[in-house]
Short mmCIF file of C-alpha atoms in Angstrom, two decimals:
data_model
loop_
_atom_site.label_atom_id
_atom_site.label_comp_id
_atom_site.label_asym_id
_atom_site.label_seq_id
_atom_site.Cartn_x
_atom_site.Cartn_y
_atom_site.Cartn_z
CA MET A 1 -0.07 0.00 0.14
CA ILE A 2 1.75 3.28 -1.15
CA SER A 3 -1.06 5.91 -0.56
CA ILE A 4 -4.68 6.61 -0.20
CA PHE A 5 -6.44 9.60 -1.69
CA PHE A 6 -9.41 9.70 0.29
CA VAL A 7 -11.04 12.64 -1.23
CA TYR A 8 -11.25 10.82 -4.72
CA ARG A 9 -11.82 7.45 -3.09
CA GLU A 10 -8.70 6.17 -4.71
CA TYR A 11 -5.53 4.12 -3.46
CA SER A 12 -2.22 3.09 -5.02
CA VAL A 13 -0.60 -0.30 -4.17
CA GLN A 14 2.42 -2.10 -5.34
CA LEU A 15 1.64 -5.69 -6.16
CA THR A 16 3.50 -8.78 -6.88
CA PHE A 17 1.06 -10.84 -8.86
CA ARG A 18 1.74 -14.58 -9.64
CA GLU A 19 -0.62 -16.91 -11.53
CA GLN A 20 -0.63 -20.39 -12.54
CA TRP A 21 -2.76 -22.04 -14.97
CA ARG A 22 -3.40 -25.57 -16.36
CA ASP A 23 -4.07 -26.04 -20.15
CA GLU A 24 -5.23 -29.58 -20.69
CA ARG A 25 -4.82 -29.03 -24.47
CA LEU A 26 -1.09 -29.20 -24.01
CA GLN A 27 -1.09 -32.84 -22.66
CA PHE A 28 0.77 -35.27 -24.70
CA ASP A 29 -0.05 -38.46 -22.67
CA ASP A 30 -1.47 -40.12 -25.82
CA MET A 31 1.85 -40.08 -27.71
CA GLY A 32 3.25 -43.20 -25.68
CA GLY A 33 6.10 -41.36 -24.14
CA GLN A 34 7.52 -40.51 -27.61
CA VAL A 35 7.29 -36.66 -26.96
CA ARG A 36 8.21 -35.48 -23.49
CA TYR A 37 8.41 -31.90 -23.95
CA LEU A 38 6.90 -29.53 -26.32
CA THR A 39 9.47 -26.97 -27.68
CA LEU A 40 8.28 -23.67 -28.97
CA THR A 41 10.55 -20.97 -30.70
CA ASP A 42 8.69 -18.21 -28.98
CA PRO A 43 6.73 -19.21 -26.07
CA GLU A 44 5.51 -15.84 -25.07
CA LYS A 45 3.70 -15.43 -28.25
CA ASN A 46 2.83 -19.01 -29.14
CA LEU A 47 1.28 -19.85 -25.80
CA GLU A 48 -2.28 -18.95 -24.92
CA LYS A 49 -2.22 -16.88 -21.55
CA PRO A 50 -5.10 -16.07 -19.37
CA ASP A 51 -6.85 -12.76 -20.12
CA LEU A 52 -6.47 -11.24 -16.82
CA PHE A 53 -6.77 -7.58 -15.68
CA PHE A 54 -7.88 -5.41 -12.80
CA SER A 55 -11.49 -4.17 -13.67
CA ASN A 56 -11.43 -1.01 -11.48
CA GLU A 57 -7.87 0.06 -12.43
CA LYS A 58 -7.46 3.68 -13.35
CA GLU A 59 -3.66 3.59 -14.06
CA GLY A 60 -0.98 1.01 -13.88
CA HIS A 61 2.33 0.06 -15.03
CA PHE A 62 4.87 -2.82 -14.74
CA HIS A 63 8.12 -2.52 -13.03
CA ASN A 64 11.52 -2.93 -14.82
CA ILE A 65 13.44 -5.90 -13.47
CA ILE A 66 16.33 -7.99 -14.52
CA MET A 67 14.07 -10.43 -16.47
CA PRO A 68 11.67 -8.54 -18.81
CA ASN A 69 7.92 -8.58 -17.67
CA VAL A 70 5.54 -9.97 -20.16
CA LEU A 71 2.55 -7.97 -20.92
CA LEU A 72 -0.56 -9.88 -20.41
CA ARG A 73 -3.27 -7.21 -20.68
CA TYR A 74 -3.11 -3.46 -19.90
CA ILE A 75 -6.33 -1.69 -19.34
CA ARG A 76 -6.98 1.70 -18.40
CA THR A 77 -10.28 3.15 -17.44
CA GLU A 78 -11.86 5.46 -14.89
CA MET A 79 -14.69 3.20 -13.61
CA SER A 80 -15.38 -0.35 -12.41
CA CYS A 81 -16.86 -2.21 -15.40
CA THR A 82 -17.20 -5.90 -16.34
CA ALA A 83 -15.29 -6.89 -19.38
CA SER A 84 -17.18 -8.23 -22.38
CA ASP A 85 -14.38 -9.39 -24.71
CA GLY A 86 -12.63 -11.79 -22.47
CA TYR A 87 -12.66 -15.43 -21.86
CA THR A 88 -15.94 -16.91 -20.39
CA THR A 89 -16.14 -19.61 -17.80
CA GLU A 90 -16.18 -22.28 -20.46
CA ASP A 91 -12.58 -21.35 -21.38
CA LEU A 92 -11.25 -19.82 -18.17
CA VAL A 93 -11.89 -19.99 -14.56
CA PHE A 94 -10.16 -18.25 -11.61
CA PHE A 95 -9.61 -19.86 -8.29
CA TRP A 96 -7.91 -18.51 -5.35
CA LYS A 97 -4.74 -20.30 -3.99
CA GLU A 98 -5.38 -22.43 -1.14
CA GLY A 99 -3.69 -21.37 2.15
CA ASP A 100 -2.64 -17.69 2.00
CA PRO A 101 -3.52 -16.36 -1.44
CA VAL A 102 -3.00 -12.55 -0.44
CA GLN A 103 0.02 -11.61 1.60
CA VAL A 104 0.53 -8.01 2.96
CA THR A 105 3.80 -6.40 4.11
CA LYS A 106 4.24 -6.64 7.91
CA ASN A 107 5.78 -3.02 8.07
CA LEU A 108 2.90 -1.56 6.20
CA HIS A 109 2.29 1.97 7.65
CA LEU A 110 -0.06 4.73 6.52
CA PRO A 111 -0.36 8.25 7.95
CA ARG A 112 -4.18 8.19 8.59
CA PHE A 113 -5.20 4.52 8.09
CA THR A 114 -4.42 0.98 9.42
CA LEU A 115 -5.05 -2.03 7.56
CA GLU A 116 -7.11 -4.18 9.92
CA ARG A 117 -7.97 -7.18 7.67
CA PHE A 118 -8.70 -8.33 4.14
CA PHE A 119 -11.27 -10.85 2.60
CA THR A 120 -11.07 -12.77 -0.55
CA ASP A 121 -14.03 -13.89 -2.49
CA TYR A 122 -15.35 -14.74 -6.05
CA CYS A 123 -17.42 -12.15 -8.07
CA THR A 124 -18.50 -14.12 -11.15
CA SER A 125 -20.59 -11.95 -13.33
CA ARG A 126 -23.11 -13.00 -15.96
CA THR A 127 -23.81 -10.56 -18.82
CA ASN A 128 -25.45 -11.09 -22.38
CA THR A 129 -22.24 -12.36 -23.82
CA GLY A 130 -21.60 -15.12 -21.26
CA GLU A 131 -20.47 -15.78 -17.74
CA TYR A 132 -16.98 -14.46 -16.67
CA SER A 133 -14.94 -15.63 -13.89
CA CYS A 134 -13.75 -12.95 -11.36
CA LEU A 135 -11.45 -12.74 -8.09
CA LYS A 136 -12.23 -10.19 -5.54
CA VAL A 137 -10.28 -8.98 -2.42
CA ASP A 138 -11.74 -6.50 0.09
CA LEU A 139 -9.43 -4.35 2.14
CA LEU A 140 -10.59 -3.09 5.51
CA PHE A 141 -9.02 0.05 6.74
CA LYS A 142 -9.17 1.81 10.23
CA ARG A 143 -8.94 5.56 10.66
CA GLU A 144 -6.11 6.70 13.09
CA PHE A 145 -7.90 8.43 15.77
CA SER A 146 -4.95 10.47 16.99
CA TYR A 147 -4.62 12.38 13.61
CA TYR A 148 -8.35 13.43 13.81
CA LEU A 149 -8.18 14.06 17.48
CA ILE A 150 -5.48 16.66 17.00
CA GLN A 151 -6.60 18.10 13.68
CA ILE A 152 -10.37 18.10 14.42
CA TYR A 153 -11.71 17.28 17.89
CA ILE A 154 -9.41 19.42 19.98
CA PRO A 155 -9.62 22.55 17.87
CA CYS A 156 -13.34 22.45 17.65
CA CYS A 157 -13.68 21.93 21.48
CA MET A 158 -11.25 24.78 22.02
CA LEU A 159 -13.37 27.07 19.86
CA VAL A 160 -16.41 26.26 21.66
CA ILE A 161 -14.79 27.00 25.03
CA VAL A 162 -13.41 30.25 23.93
CA SER A 163 -17.02 31.29 22.63
CA TRP A 164 -18.21 30.64 26.32
CA VAL A 165 -15.82 32.92 27.72
CA SER A 166 -18.19 35.81 26.92
CA PHE A 167 -20.48 34.70 29.42
CA TRP A 168 -18.04 35.98 32.17
CA LEU A 169 -17.74 39.25 30.61
CA ASP A 170 -19.56 42.29 31.62
CA GLN A 171 -22.93 42.65 29.65
CA ASN A 172 -21.91 46.49 29.00
CA ALA A 173 -18.72 45.42 27.61
CA VAL A 174 -20.49 45.12 24.03
CA PRO A 175 -17.26 45.60 21.64
CA ALA A 176 -15.39 42.63 23.35
CA ARG A 177 -18.18 40.19 23.48
CA VAL A 178 -19.28 40.99 19.87
CA SER A 179 -15.65 40.81 18.61
CA LEU A 180 -15.27 37.39 20.54
CA GLY A 181 -18.28 35.89 19.39
CA VAL A 182 -18.13 36.86 15.61
CA THR A 183 -14.40 35.94 15.49
CA THR A 184 -15.05 32.46 17.06
CA LEU A 185 -18.12 31.94 14.76
CA LEU A 186 -16.10 32.64 11.71
CA THR A 187 -13.28 30.45 12.71
CA MET A 188 -15.50 27.69 13.32
CA ALA A 189 -17.08 28.01 9.94
CA THR A 190 -13.73 28.03 8.41
CA GLN A 191 -12.79 24.91 10.19
CA THR A 192 -15.84 22.97 9.23
CA SER A 193 -15.02 24.10 5.52
CA GLY A 194 -11.54 22.75 5.78
CA ILE A 195 -12.77 19.53 7.10
CA ASN A 196 -15.44 19.06 4.51
CA ALA A 197 -12.59 19.89 1.74
CA SER A 198 -10.47 16.97 2.98
CA LEU A 199 -13.41 14.40 2.76
CA PRO A 200 -15.11 12.83 -0.25
CA PRO A 201 -18.40 14.66 -1.19
CA VAL A 202 -21.30 12.42 -0.70
CA SER A 203 -24.94 12.87 -0.36
CA TYR A 204 -25.53 11.55 3.18
CA THR A 205 -24.89 12.96 6.50
CA LYS A 206 -21.50 11.93 8.09
CA ALA A 207 -20.83 11.62 11.76
CA ILE A 208 -18.18 14.31 11.45
CA ASP A 209 -20.96 16.69 10.03
CA VAL A 210 -22.88 16.08 13.16
CA TRP A 211 -19.84 17.00 15.36
CA THR A 212 -19.13 20.34 13.40
CA GLY A 213 -22.79 21.04 13.33
CA VAL A 214 -23.25 20.77 17.09
CA CYS A 215 -20.08 22.72 17.84
CA LEU A 216 -21.05 25.63 15.23
CA THR A 217 -24.63 25.41 17.12
CA PHE A 218 -22.75 26.08 20.36
CA VAL A 219 -20.70 28.92 19.25
CA PHE A 220 -23.65 30.69 17.44
CA GLY A 221 -25.80 30.16 20.59
CA ALA A 222 -23.07 31.95 22.59
CA LEU A 223 -23.47 34.91 20.34
CA LEU A 224 -27.17 34.78 20.39
CA GLU A 225 -27.17 34.69 24.02
CA PHE A 226 -25.33 38.03 24.26
CA ALA A 227 -27.78 39.60 21.87
CA LEU A 228 -30.76 38.26 24.11
CA VAL A 229 -29.11 39.30 27.36
CA ASN A 230 -28.13 42.94 25.89
CA TYR A 231 -31.76 43.35 24.58
CA ALA A 232 -33.23 42.13 28.06
CA SER A 233 -30.95 44.44 30.00
CA ARG A 234 -31.87 47.49 27.78
CA SER A 235 -35.57 46.57 28.33
CA ASP A 236 -35.13 46.51 32.02
CA ALA A 237 -33.20 49.96 31.87
CA HIS A 238 -35.99 51.45 29.77
CA LYS A 239 -38.68 50.07 32.08
CA LYS A 240 -36.76 51.35 35.25
CA SER A 241 -36.24 54.82 33.59
CA ALA A 242 -40.13 55.01 32.70
CA LYS A 243 -40.97 53.96 36.39
CA GLU A 244 -38.67 56.57 37.56
CA GLN A 245 -40.06 59.28 35.39
CA GLN A 246 -43.61 58.34 36.38
CA LYS A 247 -42.49 58.49 40.05
CA LYS A 248 -41.00 62.12 39.61
CA GLN A 249 -43.95 63.10 37.69
CA TRP A 250 -46.31 61.92 40.36
CA GLU A 251 -44.24 63.76 43.15
CA LEU A 252 -44.46 66.94 41.13
CA GLU A 253 -48.09 66.60 40.64
CA HIS A 254 -48.59 65.96 44.59
CA ALA A 255 -46.48 68.84 45.40
CA ALA A 256 -48.50 71.12 43.10
CA LEU A 257 -51.57 69.84 44.75
CA GLU A 258 -50.24 70.46 48.22
CA ALA A 259 -49.48 73.95 47.25
CA ASP A 260 -52.78 74.73 45.69
CA HIS A 261 -54.24 73.48 49.04
CA LEU A 262 -52.04 75.88 51.14
CA GLU A 263 -53.05 78.70 48.72
CA ASP A 264 -56.79 77.87 49.15
CA GLY A 265 -56.39 77.78 53.02
CA ALA A 266 -54.74 81.17 53.11
CA THR A 267 -57.38 82.74 50.88
CA THR A 268 -60.10 81.53 53.28
CA PHE A 269 -58.43 82.63 56.27
CA ALA A 270 -58.11 86.09 54.70
CA MET A 271 -61.70 86.31 53.76
CA VAL A 272 -62.88 85.25 57.39
CA SER A 273 -60.72 87.93 58.86
CA ALA A 274 -61.95 90.47 56.70
CA SER A 275 -65.50 89.65 57.36
CA PHE A 276 -64.73 89.92 61.09
CA PHE A 277 -63.57 93.43 60.91
CA VAL A 278 -66.48 94.66 58.84
CA ILE A 279 -68.86 93.19 61.24
#
């Protein structure tokens, strides 16, 4: 295993492929021992070989070694397809080697994945042109949790905690709380976009989408909480100011009424005194 291109769902492998086949047409038992070996001038061209290729291969090449490789078949395609011009099961049938058909290098190491195990199976397909033999191997990879812990989970948790710092700031410190909330919200949105850019585009919701969505909701909730608290505090201040104005107005009206009562009492006393002197 050389590398894995997770965004495009591709991987590169270096394989050592060995095949053995049995062609009963080359048996010469009926010659009575007169012919022990069959000599050919160019066996690579004169002998019929199995028409074998990788159905989901995009690009491949043979390595140059001391002895030249023999090109059996080279197909370059961009999608997995079933061959329609090969040998049917009437001419060629593939079998896995008994025991250990697939061997993996023990010191295999990938930066983001670990090869857990693999399975071998048969994938014989039937089409309008006949039935074709096929071998299949499934590779099961496991993600390295430490990589995603450092690159995704810890930064998201830190951004959420930083956004909660605004809860301990004074509600009147509007510039500080707004700057902190908007900065963490934009940073979290950028982090989410970076995470999605490193993953393959799919039509369903992934677990990492749920995680980033919840973190983004917490950060947005912290900013929304400040807006609600600021609105509630201004409403309380407005109500308190209105009550104080009403109280002052009531006190002024009460003082005016008391002054009117005093003036009325003085006028009545003066009128009574004047009447007394006239009599």
